[in-house]
Tab-separated table of N, CA, C and O in Angstrom:
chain	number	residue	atom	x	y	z
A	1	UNK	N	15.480	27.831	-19.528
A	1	UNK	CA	15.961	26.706	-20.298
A	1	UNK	C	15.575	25.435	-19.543
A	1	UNK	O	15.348	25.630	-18.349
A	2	UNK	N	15.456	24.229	-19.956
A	2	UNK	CA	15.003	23.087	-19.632
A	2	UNK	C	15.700	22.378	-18.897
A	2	UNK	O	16.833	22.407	-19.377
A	3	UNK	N	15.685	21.812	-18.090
A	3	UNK	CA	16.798	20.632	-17.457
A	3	UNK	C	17.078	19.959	-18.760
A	3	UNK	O	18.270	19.981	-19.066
A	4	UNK	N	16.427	19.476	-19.449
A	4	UNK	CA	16.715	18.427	-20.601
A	4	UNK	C	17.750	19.397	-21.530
A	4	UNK	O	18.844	18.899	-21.799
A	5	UNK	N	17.499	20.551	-21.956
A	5	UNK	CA	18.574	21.091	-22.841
A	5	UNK	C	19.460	21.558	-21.912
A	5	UNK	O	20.564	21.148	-22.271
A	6	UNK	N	19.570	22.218	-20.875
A	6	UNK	CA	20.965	22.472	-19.706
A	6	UNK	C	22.111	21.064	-19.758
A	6	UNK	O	23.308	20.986	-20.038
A	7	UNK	N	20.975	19.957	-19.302
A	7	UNK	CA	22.115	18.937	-19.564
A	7	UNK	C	22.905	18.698	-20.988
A	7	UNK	O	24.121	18.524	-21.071
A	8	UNK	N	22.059	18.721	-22.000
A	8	UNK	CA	22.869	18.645	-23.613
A	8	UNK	C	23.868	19.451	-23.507
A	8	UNK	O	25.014	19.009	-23.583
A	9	UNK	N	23.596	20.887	-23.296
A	9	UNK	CA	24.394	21.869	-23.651
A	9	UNK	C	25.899	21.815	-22.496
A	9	UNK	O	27.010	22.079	-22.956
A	10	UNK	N	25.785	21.587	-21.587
A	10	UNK	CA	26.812	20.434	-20.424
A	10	UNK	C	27.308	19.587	-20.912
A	10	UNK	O	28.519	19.809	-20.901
A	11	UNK	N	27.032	18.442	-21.491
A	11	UNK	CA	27.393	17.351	-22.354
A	11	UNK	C	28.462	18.271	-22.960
A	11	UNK	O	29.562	18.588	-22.509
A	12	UNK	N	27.831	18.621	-24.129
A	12	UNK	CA	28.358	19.157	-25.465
A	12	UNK	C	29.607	20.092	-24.936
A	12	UNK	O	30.776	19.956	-25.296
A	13	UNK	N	29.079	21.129	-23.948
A	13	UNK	CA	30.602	21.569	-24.226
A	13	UNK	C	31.945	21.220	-22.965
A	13	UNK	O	33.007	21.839	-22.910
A	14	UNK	N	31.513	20.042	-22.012
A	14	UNK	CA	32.025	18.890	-21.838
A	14	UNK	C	33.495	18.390	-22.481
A	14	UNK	O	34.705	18.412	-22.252
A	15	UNK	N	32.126	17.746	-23.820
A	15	UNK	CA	33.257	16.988	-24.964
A	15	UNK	C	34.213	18.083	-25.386
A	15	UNK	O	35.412	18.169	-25.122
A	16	UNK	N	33.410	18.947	-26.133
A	16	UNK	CA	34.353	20.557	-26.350
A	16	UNK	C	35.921	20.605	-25.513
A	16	UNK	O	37.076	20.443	-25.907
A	17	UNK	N	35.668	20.732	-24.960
A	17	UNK	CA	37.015	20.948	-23.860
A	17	UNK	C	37.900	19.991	-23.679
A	17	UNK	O	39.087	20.310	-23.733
A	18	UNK	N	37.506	18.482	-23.400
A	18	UNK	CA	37.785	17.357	-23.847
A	18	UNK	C	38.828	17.673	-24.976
A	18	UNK	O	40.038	17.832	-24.816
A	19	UNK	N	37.987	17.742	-26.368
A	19	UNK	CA	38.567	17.480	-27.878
A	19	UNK	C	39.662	18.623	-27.534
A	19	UNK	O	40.749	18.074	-27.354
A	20	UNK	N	39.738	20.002	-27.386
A	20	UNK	CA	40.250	20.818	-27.212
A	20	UNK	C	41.756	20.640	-26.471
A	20	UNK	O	42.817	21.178	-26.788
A	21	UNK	N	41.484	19.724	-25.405
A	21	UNK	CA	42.319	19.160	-24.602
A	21	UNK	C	43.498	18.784	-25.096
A	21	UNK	O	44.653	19.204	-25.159
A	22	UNK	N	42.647	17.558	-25.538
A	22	UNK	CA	43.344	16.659	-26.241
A	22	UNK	C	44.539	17.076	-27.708
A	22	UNK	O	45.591	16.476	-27.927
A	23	UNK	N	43.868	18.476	-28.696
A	23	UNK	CA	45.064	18.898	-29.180
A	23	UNK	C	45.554	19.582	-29.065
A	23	UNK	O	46.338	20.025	-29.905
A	24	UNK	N	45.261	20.243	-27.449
A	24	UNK	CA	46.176	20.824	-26.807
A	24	UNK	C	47.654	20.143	-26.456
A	24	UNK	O	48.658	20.416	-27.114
A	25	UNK	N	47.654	19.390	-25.539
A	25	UNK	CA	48.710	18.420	-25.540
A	25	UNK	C	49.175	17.373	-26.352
A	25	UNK	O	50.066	16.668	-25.879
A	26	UNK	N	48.703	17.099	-27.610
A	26	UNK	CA	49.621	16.844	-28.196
A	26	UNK	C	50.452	18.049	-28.785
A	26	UNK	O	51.679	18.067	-28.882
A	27	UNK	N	49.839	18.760	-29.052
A	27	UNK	CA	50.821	19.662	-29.440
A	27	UNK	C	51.721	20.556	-29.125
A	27	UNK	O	52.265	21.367	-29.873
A	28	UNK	N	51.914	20.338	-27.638
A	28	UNK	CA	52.466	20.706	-26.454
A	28	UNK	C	53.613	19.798	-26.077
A	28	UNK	O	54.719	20.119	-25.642
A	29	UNK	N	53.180	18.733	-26.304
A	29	UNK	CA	54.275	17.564	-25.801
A	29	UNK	C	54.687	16.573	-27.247
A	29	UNK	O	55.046	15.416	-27.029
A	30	UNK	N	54.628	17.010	-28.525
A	30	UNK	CA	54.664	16.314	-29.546
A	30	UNK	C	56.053	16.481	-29.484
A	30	UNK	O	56.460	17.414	-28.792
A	31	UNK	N	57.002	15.651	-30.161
A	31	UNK	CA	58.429	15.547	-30.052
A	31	UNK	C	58.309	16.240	-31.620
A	31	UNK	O	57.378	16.090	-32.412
A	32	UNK	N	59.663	17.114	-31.819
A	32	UNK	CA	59.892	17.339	-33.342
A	32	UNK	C	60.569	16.542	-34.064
A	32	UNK	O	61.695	16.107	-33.823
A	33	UNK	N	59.729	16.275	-35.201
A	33	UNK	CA	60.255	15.255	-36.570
A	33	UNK	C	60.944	15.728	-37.617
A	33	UNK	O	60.392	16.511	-38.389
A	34	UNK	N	62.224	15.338	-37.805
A	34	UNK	CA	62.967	15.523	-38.793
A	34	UNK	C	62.691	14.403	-39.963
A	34	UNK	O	62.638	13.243	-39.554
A	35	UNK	N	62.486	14.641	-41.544
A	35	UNK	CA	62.737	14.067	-42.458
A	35	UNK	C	64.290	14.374	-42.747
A	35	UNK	O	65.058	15.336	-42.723
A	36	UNK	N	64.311	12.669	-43.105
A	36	UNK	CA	65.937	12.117	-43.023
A	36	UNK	C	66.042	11.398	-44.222
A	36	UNK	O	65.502	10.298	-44.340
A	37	UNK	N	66.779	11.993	-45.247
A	37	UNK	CA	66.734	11.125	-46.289
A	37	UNK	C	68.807	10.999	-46.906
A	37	UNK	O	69.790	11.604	-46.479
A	38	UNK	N	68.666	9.922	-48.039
A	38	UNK	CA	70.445	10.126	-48.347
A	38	UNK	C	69.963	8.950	-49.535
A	38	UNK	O	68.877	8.647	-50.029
A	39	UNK	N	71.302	8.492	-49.698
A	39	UNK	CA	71.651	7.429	-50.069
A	39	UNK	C	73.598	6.693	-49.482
A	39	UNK	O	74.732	7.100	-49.232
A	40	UNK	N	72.864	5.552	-49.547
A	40	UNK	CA	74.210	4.390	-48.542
A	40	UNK	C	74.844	3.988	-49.691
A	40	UNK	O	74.259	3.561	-50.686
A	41	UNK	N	76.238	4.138	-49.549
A	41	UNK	CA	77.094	4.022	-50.800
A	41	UNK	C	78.196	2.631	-50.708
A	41	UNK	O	77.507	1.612	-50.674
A	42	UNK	N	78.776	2.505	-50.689
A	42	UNK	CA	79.640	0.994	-50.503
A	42	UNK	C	81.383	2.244	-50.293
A	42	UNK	O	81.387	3.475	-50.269
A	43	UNK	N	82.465	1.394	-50.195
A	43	UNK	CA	83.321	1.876	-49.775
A	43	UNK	C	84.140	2.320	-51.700
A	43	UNK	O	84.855	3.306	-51.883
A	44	UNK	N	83.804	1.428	-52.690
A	44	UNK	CA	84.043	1.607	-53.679
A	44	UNK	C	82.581	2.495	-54.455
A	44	UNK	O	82.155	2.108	-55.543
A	45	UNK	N	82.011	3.560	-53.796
A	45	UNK	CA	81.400	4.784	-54.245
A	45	UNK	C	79.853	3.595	-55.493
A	45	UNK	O	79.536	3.831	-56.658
A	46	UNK	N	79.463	2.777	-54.827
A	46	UNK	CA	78.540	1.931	-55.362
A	46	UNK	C	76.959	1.959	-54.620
A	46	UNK	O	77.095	1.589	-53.454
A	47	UNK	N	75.664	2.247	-54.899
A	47	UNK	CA	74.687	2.068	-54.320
A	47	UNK	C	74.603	0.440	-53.738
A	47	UNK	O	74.679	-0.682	-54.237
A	48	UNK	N	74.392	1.051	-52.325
A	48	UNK	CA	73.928	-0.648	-51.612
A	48	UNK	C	71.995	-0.621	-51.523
A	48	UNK	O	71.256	0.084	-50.836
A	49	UNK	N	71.667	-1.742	-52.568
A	49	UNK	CA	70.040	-1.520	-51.899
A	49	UNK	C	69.585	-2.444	-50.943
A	49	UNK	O	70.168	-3.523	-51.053
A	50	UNK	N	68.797	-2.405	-50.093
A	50	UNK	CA	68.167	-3.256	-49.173
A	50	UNK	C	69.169	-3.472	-47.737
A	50	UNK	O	69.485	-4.429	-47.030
A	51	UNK	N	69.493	-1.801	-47.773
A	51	UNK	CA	70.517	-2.125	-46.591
A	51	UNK	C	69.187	-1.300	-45.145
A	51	UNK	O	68.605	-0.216	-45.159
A	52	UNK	N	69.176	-2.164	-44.350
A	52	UNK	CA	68.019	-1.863	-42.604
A	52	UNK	C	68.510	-0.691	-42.295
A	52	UNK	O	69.725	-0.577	-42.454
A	53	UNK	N	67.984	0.134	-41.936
A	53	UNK	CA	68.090	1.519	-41.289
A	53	UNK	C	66.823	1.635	-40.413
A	53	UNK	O	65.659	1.895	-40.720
A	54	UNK	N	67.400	1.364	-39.244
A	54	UNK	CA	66.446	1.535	-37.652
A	54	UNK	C	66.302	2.262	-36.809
A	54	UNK	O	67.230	2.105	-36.015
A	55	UNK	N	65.329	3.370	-36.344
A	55	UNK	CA	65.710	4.040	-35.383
A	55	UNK	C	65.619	3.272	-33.967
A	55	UNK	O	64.581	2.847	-33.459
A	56	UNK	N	67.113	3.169	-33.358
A	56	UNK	CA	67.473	2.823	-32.154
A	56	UNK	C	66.544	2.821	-30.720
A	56	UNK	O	66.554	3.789	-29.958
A	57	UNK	N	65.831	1.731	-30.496
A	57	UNK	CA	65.162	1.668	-29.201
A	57	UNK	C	63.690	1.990	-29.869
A	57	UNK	O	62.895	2.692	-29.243
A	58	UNK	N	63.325	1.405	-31.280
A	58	UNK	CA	61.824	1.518	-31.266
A	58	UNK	C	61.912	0.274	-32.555
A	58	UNK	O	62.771	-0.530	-32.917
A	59	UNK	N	60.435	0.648	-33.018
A	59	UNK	CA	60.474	-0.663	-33.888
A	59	UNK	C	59.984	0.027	-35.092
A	59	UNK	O	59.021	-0.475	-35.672
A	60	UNK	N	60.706	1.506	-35.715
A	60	UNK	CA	60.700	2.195	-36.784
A	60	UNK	C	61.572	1.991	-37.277
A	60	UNK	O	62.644	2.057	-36.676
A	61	UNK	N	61.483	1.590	-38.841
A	61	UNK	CA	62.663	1.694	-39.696
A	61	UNK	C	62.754	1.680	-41.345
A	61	UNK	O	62.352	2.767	-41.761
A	62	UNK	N	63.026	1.082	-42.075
A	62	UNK	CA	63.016	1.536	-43.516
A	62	UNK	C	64.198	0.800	-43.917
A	62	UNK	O	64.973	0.399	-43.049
A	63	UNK	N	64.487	0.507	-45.582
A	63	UNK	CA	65.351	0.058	-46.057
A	63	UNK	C	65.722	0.765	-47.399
A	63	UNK	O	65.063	1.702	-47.849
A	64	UNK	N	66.499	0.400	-47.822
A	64	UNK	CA	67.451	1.237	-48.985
A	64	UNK	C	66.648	0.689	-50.391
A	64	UNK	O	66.475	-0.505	-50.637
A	65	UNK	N	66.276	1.609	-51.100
A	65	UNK	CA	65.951	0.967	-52.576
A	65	UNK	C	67.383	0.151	-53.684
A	65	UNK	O	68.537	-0.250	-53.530
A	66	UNK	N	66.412	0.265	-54.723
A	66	UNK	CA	67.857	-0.334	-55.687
A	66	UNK	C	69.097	0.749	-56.233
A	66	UNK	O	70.129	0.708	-56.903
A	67	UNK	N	68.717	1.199	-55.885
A	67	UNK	CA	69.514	2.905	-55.934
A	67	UNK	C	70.376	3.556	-54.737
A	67	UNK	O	71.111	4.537	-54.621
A	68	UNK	N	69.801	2.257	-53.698
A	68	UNK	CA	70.571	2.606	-52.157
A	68	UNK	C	69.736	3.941	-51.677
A	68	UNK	O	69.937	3.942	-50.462
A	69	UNK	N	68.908	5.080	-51.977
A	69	UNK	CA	68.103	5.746	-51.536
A	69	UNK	C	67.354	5.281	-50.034
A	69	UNK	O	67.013	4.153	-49.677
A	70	UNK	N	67.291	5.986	-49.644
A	70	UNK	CA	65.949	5.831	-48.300
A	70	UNK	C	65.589	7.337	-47.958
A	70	UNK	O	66.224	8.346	-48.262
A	71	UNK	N	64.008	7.191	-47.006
A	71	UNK	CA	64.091	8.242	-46.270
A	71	UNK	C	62.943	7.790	-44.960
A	71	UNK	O	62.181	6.826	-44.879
A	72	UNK	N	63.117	8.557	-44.330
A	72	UNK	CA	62.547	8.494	-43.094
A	72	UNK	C	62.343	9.192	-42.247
A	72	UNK	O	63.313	9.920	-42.035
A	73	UNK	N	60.971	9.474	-41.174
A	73	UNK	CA	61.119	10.925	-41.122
A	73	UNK	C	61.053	10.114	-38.955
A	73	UNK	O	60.307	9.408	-38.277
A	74	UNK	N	62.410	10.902	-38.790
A	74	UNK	CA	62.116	10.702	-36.484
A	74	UNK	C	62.224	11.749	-36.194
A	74	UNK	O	62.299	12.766	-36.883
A	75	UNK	N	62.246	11.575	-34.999
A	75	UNK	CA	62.817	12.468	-33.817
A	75	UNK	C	63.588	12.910	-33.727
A	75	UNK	O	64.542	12.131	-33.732
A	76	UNK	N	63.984	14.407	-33.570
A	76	UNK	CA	65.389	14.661	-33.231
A	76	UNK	C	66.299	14.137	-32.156
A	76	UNK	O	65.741	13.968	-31.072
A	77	UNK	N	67.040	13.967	-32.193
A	77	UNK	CA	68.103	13.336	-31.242
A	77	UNK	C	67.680	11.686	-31.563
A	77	UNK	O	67.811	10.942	-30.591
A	78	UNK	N	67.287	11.185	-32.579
A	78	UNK	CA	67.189	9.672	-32.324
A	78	UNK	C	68.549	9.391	-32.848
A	78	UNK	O	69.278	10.300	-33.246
A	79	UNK	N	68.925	8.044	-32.850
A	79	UNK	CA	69.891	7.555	-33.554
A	79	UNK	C	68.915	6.492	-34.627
A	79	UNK	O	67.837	5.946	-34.395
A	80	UNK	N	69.687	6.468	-35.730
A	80	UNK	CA	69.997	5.718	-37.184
A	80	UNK	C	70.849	4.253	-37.094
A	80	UNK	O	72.072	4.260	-36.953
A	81	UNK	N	70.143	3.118	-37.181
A	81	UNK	CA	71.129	2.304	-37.202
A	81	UNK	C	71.183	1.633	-38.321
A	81	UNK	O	70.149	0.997	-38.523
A	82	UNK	N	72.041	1.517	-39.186
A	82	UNK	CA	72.314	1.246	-40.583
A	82	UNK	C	73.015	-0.289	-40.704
A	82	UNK	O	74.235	-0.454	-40.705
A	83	UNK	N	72.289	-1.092	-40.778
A	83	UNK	CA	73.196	-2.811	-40.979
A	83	UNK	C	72.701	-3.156	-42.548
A	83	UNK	O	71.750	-2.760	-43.223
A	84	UNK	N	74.134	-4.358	-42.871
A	84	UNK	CA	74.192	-4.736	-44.197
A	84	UNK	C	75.300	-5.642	-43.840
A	84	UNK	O	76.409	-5.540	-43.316
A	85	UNK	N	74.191	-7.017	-44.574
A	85	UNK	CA	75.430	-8.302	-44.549
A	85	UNK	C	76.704	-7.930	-44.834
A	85	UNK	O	76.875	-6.911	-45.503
A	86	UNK	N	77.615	-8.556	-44.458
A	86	UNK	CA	79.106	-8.340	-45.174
A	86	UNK	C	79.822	-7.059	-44.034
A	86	UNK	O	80.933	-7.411	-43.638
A	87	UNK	N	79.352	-5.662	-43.466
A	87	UNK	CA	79.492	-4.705	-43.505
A	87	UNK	C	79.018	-4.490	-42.124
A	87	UNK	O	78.004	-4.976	-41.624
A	88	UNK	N	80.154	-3.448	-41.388
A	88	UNK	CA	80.077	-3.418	-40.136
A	88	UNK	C	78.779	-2.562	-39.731
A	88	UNK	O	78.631	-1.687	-40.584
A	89	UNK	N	77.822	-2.497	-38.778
A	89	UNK	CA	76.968	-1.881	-37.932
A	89	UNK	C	77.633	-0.565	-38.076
A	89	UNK	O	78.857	-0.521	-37.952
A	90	UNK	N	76.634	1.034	-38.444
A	90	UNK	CA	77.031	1.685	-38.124
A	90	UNK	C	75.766	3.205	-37.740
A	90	UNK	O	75.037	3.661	-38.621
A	91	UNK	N	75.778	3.622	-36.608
A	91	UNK	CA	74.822	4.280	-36.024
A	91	UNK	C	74.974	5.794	-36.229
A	91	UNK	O	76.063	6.137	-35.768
A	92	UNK	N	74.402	6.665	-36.665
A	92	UNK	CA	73.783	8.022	-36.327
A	92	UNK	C	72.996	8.865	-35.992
A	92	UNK	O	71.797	8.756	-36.249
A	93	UNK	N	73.387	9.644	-35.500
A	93	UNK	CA	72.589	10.793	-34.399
A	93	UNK	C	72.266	11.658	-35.414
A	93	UNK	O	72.955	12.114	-36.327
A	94	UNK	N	70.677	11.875	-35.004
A	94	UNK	CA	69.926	12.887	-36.524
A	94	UNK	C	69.805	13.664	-35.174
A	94	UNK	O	69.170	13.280	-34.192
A	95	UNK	N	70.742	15.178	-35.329
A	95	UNK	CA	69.915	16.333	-34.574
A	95	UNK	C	69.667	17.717	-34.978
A	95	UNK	O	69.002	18.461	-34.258
């Protein structure tokens, strides 16, 4: 074989192992995602829409339709933080 094709074939399976690598560990160290869905109700059993729902300590989040619906898909063990003018802060643990 050639120096010129020894090196390609080096290259190539190089990258190979590389790419291989690479979804190796993610999928090794990927955190598991829960889809999280509901609807946010008012204290008189009423859809609230456009109420913030954040997961705690990142800059993921989502808001309530006109139906008060949402969904969202984290991490297990994140927390949910749910705010709405008028209406106290209130946080949950998706596990």
């Amino acid at each position: 074989m050639s120096q010129k094709k020894l090196h390609a074939l080096n290259f190539f399976v190089m990258v190979l192992c590389i790419i291989l690598l690479q979804g190796f560990g993610t999928t090794v160290f990927a955190q598991q995602k829960i889809d999280v869905s509901g609807t946010v109700i008012s204290d008189k059993n009423e859809p609230l829409p456009n109420v913030s729902i954040n997961v705690k300590g990142s800059t993921e989040g989502t808001t309530t339709n006109a139906e008060g619906k949402f969904s969202i898909s984290v991490e297990k063990g994140s927390t949910l933080v749910f705010t709405f003018v008028g209406y106290q802060e209130k946080d949950i643990v998706i596990n």
